[in-house]
Structure formats: C-alpha cells, structure tokens
Coordinates of N, CA and C in Angstrom, one line a residue:
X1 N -3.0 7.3 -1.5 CA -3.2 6.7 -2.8 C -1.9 6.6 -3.4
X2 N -1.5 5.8 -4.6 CA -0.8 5.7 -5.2 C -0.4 6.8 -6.2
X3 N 0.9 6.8 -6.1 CA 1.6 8.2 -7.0 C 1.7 7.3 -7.9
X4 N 0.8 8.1 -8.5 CA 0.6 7.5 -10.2 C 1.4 7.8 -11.4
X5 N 2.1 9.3 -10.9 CA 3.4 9.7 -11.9 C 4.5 9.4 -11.9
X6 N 4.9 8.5 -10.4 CA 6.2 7.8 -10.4 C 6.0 6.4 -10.9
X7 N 4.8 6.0 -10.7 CA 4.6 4.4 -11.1 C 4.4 4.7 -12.4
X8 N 4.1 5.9 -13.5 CA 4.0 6.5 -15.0 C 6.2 6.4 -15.1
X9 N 6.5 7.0 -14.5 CA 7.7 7.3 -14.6 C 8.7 5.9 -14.7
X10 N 8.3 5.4 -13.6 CA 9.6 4.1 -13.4 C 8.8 3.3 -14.8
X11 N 7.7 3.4 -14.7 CA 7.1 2.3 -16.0 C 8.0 2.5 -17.3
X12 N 8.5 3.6 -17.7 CA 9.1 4.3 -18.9 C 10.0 4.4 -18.8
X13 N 10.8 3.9 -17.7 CA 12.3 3.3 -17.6 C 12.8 2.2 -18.1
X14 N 12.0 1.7 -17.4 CA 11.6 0.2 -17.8 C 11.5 -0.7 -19.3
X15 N 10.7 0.7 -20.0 CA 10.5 0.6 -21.3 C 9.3 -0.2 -21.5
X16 N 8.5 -0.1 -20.9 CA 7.2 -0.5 -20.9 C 6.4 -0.1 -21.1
X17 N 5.2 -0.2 -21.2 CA 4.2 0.2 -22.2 C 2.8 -0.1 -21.0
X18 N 1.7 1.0 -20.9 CA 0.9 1.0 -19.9 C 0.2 -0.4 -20.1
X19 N -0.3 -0.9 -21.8 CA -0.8 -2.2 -21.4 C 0.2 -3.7 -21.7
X20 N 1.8 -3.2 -21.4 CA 2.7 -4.1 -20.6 C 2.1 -4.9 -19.2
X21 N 2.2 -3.7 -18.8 CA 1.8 -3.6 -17.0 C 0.5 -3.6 -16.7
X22 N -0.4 -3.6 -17.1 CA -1.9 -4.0 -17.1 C -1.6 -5.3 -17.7
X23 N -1.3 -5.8 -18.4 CA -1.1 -7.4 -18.5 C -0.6 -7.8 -16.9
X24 N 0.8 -7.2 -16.8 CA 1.2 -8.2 -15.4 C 0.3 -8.3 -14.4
X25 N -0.9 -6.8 -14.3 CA -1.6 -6.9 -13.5 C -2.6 -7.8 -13.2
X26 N -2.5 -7.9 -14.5 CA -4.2 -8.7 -15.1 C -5.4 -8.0 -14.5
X27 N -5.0 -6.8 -15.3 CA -6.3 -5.9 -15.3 C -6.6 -5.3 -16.8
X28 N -7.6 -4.7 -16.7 CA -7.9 -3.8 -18.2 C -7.1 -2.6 -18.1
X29 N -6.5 -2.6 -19.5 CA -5.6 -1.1 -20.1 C -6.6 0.1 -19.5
X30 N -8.1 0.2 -19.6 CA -9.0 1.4 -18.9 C -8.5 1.6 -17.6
X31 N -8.6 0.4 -16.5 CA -8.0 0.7 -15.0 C -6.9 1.1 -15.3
X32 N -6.0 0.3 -16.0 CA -4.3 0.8 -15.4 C -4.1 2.3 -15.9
X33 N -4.8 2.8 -16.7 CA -4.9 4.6 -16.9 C -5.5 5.3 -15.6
X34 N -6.4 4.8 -15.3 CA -7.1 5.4 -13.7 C -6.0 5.6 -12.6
X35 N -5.6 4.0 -12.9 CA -4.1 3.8 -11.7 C -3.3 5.1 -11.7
X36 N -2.5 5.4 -13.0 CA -1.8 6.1 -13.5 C -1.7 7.7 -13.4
X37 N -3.4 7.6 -13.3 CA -3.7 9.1 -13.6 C -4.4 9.7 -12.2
X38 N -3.7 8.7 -11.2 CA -4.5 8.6 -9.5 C -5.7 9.1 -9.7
X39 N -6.6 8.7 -10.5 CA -7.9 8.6 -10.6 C -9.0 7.1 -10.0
X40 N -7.7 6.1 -9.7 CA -8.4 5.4 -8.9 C -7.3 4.5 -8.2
X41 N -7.8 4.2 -6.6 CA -6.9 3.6 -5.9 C -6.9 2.2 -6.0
X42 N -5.5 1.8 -6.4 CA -5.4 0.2 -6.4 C -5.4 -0.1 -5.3
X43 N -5.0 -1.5 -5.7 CA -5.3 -2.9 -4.5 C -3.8 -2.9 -4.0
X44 N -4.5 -3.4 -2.6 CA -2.6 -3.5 -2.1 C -1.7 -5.0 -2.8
X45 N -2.3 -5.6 -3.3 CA -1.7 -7.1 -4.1 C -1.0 -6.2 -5.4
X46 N -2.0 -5.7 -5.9 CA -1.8 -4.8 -7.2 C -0.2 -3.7 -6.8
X47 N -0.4 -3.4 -5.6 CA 0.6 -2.2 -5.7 C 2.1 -3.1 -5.4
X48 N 1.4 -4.5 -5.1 CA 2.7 -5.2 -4.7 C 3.2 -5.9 -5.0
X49 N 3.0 -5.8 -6.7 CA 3.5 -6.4 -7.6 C 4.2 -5.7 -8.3
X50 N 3.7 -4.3 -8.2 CA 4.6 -3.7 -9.1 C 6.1 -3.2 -8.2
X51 N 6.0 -3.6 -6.9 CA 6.6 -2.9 -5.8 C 8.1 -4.0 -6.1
X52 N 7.3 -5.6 -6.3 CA 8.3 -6.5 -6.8 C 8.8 -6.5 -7.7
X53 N 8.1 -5.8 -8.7 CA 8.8 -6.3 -10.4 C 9.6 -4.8 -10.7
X54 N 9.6 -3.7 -10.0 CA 9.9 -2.5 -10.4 C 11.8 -2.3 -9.1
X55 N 11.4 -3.4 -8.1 CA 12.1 -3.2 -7.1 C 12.3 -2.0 -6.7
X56 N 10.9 -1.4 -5.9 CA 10.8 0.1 -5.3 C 9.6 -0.7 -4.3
X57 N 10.3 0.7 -3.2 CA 9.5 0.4 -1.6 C 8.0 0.5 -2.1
X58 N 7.2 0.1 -1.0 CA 5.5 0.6 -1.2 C 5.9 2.1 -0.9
X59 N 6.7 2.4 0.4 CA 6.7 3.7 0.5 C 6.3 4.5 -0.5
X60 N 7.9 4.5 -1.5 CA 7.8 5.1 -2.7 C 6.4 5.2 -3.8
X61 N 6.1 4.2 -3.8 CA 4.8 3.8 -4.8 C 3.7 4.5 -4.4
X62 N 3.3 4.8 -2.8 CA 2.5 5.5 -2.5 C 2.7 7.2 -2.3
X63 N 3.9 7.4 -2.6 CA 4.5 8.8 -2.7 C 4.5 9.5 -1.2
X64 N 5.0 8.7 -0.1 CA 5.5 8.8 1.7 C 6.7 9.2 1.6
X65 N 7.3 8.3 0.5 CA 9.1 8.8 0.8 C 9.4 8.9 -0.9
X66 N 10.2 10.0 -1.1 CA 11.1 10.2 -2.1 C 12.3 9.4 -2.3
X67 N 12.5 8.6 -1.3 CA 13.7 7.9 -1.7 C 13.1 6.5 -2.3
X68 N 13.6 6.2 -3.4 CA 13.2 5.0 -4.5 C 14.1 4.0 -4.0
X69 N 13.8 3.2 -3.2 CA 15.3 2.1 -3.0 C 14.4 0.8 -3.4
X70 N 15.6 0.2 -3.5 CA 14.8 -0.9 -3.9 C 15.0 -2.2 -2.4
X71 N 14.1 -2.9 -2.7 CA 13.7 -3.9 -1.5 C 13.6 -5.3 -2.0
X72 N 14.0 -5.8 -0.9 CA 13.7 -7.3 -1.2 C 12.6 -7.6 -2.2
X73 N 12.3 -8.7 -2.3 CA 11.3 -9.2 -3.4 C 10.3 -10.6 -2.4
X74 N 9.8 -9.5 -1.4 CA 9.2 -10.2 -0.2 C 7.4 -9.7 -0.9
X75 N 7.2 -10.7 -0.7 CA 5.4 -9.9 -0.6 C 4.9 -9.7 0.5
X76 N 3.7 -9.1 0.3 CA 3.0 -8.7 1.7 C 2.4 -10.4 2.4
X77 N 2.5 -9.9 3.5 CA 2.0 -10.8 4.6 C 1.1 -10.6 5.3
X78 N 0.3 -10.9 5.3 CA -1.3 -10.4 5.6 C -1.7 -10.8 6.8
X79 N -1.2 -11.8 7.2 CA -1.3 -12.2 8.5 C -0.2 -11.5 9.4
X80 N 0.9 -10.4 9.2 CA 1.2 -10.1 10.1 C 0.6 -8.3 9.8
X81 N 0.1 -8.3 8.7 CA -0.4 -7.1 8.6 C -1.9 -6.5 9.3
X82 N -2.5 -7.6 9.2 CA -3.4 -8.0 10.3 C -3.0 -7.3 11.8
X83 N -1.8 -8.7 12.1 CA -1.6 -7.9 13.5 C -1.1 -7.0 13.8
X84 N -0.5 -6.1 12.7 CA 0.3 -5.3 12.7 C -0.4 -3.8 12.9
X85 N -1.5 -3.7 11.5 CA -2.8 -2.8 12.1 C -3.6 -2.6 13.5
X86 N -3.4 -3.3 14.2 CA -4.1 -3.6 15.1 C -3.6 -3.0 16.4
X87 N -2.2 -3.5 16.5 CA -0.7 -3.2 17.1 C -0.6 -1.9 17.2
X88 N -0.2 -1.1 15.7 CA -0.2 0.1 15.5 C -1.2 1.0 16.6
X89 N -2.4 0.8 15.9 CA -3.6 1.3 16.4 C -3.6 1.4 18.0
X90 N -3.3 0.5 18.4 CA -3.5 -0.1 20.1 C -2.7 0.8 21.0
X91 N -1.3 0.5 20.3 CA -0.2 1.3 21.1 C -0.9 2.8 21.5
X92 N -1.1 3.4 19.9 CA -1.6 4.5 20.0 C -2.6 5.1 20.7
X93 N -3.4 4.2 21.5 CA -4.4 4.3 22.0 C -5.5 4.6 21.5
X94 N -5.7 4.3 20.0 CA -6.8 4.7 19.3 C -8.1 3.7 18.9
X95 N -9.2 4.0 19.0 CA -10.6 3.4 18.7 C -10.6 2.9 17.2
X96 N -11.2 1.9 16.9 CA -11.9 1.7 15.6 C -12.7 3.1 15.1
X97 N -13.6 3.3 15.8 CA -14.4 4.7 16.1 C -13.9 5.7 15.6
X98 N -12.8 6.2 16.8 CA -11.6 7.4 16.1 C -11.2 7.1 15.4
X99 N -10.2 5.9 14.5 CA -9.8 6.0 13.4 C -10.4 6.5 11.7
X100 N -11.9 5.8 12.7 CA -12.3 5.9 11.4 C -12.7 7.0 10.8
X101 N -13.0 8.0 12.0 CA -13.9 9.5 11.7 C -12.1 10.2 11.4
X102 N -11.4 9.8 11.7 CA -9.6 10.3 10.9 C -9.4 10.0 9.2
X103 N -10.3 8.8 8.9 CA -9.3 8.9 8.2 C -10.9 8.6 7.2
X104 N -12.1 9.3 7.8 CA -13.3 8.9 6.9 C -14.0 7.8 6.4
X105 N -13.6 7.5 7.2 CA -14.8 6.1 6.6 C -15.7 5.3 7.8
X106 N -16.1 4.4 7.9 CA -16.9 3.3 8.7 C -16.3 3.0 10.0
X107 N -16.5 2.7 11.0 CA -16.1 1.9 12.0 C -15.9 0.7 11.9
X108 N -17.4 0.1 10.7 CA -17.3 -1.3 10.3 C -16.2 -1.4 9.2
X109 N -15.9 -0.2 8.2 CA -14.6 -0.5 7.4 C -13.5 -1.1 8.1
X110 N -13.6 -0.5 9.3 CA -11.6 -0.5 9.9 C -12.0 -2.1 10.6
X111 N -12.7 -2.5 11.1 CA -13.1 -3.4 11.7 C -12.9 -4.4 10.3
X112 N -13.3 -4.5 9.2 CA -13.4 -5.4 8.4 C -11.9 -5.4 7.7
X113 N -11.3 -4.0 7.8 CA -9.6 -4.6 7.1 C -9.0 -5.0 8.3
X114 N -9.1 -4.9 8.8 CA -8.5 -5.6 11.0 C -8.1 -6.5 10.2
X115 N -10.2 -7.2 10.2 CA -9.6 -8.8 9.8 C -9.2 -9.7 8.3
X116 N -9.8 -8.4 7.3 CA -9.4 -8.9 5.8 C -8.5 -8.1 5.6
X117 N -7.6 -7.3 5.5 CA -6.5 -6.7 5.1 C -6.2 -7.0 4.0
X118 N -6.4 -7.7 3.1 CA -5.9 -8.4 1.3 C -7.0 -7.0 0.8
X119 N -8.4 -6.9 1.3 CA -9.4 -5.8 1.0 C -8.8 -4.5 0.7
X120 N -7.7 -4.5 1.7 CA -7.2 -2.6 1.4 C -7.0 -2.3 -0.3
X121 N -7.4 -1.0 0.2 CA -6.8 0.0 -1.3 C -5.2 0.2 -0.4
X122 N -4.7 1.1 -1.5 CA -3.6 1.5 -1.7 C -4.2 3.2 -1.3
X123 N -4.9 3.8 -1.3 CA -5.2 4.6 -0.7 C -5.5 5.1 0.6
X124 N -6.1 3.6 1.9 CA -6.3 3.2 3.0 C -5.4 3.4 3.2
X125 N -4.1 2.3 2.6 CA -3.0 2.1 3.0 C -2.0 3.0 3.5
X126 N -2.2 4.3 2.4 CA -1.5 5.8 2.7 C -2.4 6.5 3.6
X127 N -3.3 6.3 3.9 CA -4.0 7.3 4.8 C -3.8 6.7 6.2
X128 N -3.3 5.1 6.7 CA -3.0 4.7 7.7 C -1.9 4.5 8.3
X129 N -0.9 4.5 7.4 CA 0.6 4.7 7.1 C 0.7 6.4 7.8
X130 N 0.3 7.1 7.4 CA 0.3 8.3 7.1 C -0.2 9.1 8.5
X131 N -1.0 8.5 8.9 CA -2.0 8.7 10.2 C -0.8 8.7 11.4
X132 N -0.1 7.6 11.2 CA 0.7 6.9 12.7 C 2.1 7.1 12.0
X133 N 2.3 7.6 10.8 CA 3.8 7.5 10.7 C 4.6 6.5 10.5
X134 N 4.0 5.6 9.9 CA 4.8 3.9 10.1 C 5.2 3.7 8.6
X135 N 5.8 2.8 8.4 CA 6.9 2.6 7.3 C 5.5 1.6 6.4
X136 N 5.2 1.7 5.2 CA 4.2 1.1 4.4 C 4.9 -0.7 4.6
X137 N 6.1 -0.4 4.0 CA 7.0 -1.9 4.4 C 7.0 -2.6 5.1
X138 N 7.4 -1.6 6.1 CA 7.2 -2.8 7.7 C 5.8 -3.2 7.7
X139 N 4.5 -2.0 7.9 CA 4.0 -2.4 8.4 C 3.2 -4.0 7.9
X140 N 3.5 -4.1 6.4 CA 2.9 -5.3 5.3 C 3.9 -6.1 5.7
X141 N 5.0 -6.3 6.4 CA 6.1 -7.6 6.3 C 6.8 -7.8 5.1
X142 N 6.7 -6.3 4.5 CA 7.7 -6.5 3.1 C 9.5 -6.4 3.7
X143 N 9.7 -5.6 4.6 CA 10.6 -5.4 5.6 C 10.7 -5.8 7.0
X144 N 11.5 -6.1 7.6 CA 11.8 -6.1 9.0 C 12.5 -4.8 10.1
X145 N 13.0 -3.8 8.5 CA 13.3 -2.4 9.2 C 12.0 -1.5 9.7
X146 N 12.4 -1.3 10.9 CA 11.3 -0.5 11.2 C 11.4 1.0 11.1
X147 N 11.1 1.4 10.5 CA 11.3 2.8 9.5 C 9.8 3.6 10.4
X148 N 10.2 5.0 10.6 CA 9.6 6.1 11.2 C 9.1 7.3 10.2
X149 N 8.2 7.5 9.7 CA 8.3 8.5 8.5 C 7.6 9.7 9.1

C-alpha cells in the first residue's frame, strides 16, 4: 500500500493543502484523508500522478525504498506492465494459483490484473513488487533501469 506519511510529508513541502491534491486527483477531500491516513489503497493512475507532479519514484510512494529520487515524468504503461506481470511471474515459475494464495486474493484476481492492470491498487502493486523483488518503476515502464529491491 501506499505510504501515506511520506505522500502527507512531500505534500507539505510542497505547500499544499490535502484538498490541493485531491483536486489534482479528482477525488473527494474524504478519500484523499483515507489515502493519507493508509486507510485506503489508491489506484495505480492515482499514485501516478502524484509520482509525476511530486517527481518521486513509485518505489518511494509505496514505501519499498527510502531513497526519494526523482524520475522522469513518464507514466505508467500498461501494456508493457501487462507483459511485464506476466514475465515476472513466468520466470519465477509461479502459478496464477500460487500467487494468489501469496499474496491473498483470487486466482480470478491475478488473472483479471494479467489482463486489466489500469484495475490495480497501489496495494497489489506493493504486495507484487514486494513478492519478486522488482523495482515498482521498471516494472510499470516508468523506468528502463532495472532495479533489484
């Protein structure tokens, strides 16, 4: 899930105001407190906007890496994150099946972000990142470094 005290933190660098950034979101000031207060897992579009306007990794945003660097101002690519899930998964020799009883959820879940990936939380995202050790960045096409975590 999203570290909600660093995305509270950078937000008040910034000098922004929680319903600043719920505007950019275009969400309600109620959600972007949930966001905040990791009481609820955003969207990966959601976390990847603030990943562009804050210029900090997803890493960082999902709280994988302490290091805050800033990154291009690439969005996610979903079509290679698509194949990229898949990839990941394959190398490892892992089932839809096994993943899913890893990381709790459905077989039909993992099977349905395979092929909609825009669907992920920001919570999936760290729990599958997290699973295989793969860089949040790479694996979305926000980067072409292939980072080991």
């Amino acid at each position: 899930m999203q570290n909600g005290f660093l995305i509270a933190q950078i937000r008040t660098e910034h000098g922004l105001s929680q319903r600043d950034v719920a505007k950019r979101l275009k969400i309600s000031l109620a959600v972007y407190k949930l966001y905040e207060g990791n009481e609820r897992p955003m969207k990966i579009d959601e976390l990847n906007t603030l990943s562009n306007y804050f210029k900090v990794s997803l890493n960082a945003l999902l709280g994988i890496s302490k290091v805050i660097r800033t990154v291009h101002l690439r969005d996610i690519d979903y079509k290679y994150l698509r194949f990229s899930m898949r990839y990941v998964r394959k190398i490892n020799r892992v089932t839809q099946k096994e993943l899913a009883k890893d990381l709790h959820v459905s077989a039909a879940t993992i099977a349905k972000l395979e092929k909609h990936p825009e669907y992920m939380t920001a919570a999936y995202l760290h729990a599958f990142v997290t699973r295989f050790h793969v860089s949040a960045d790479y694996i979305c096409g926000k980067t072409l470094k292939k980072e080991v975590l």
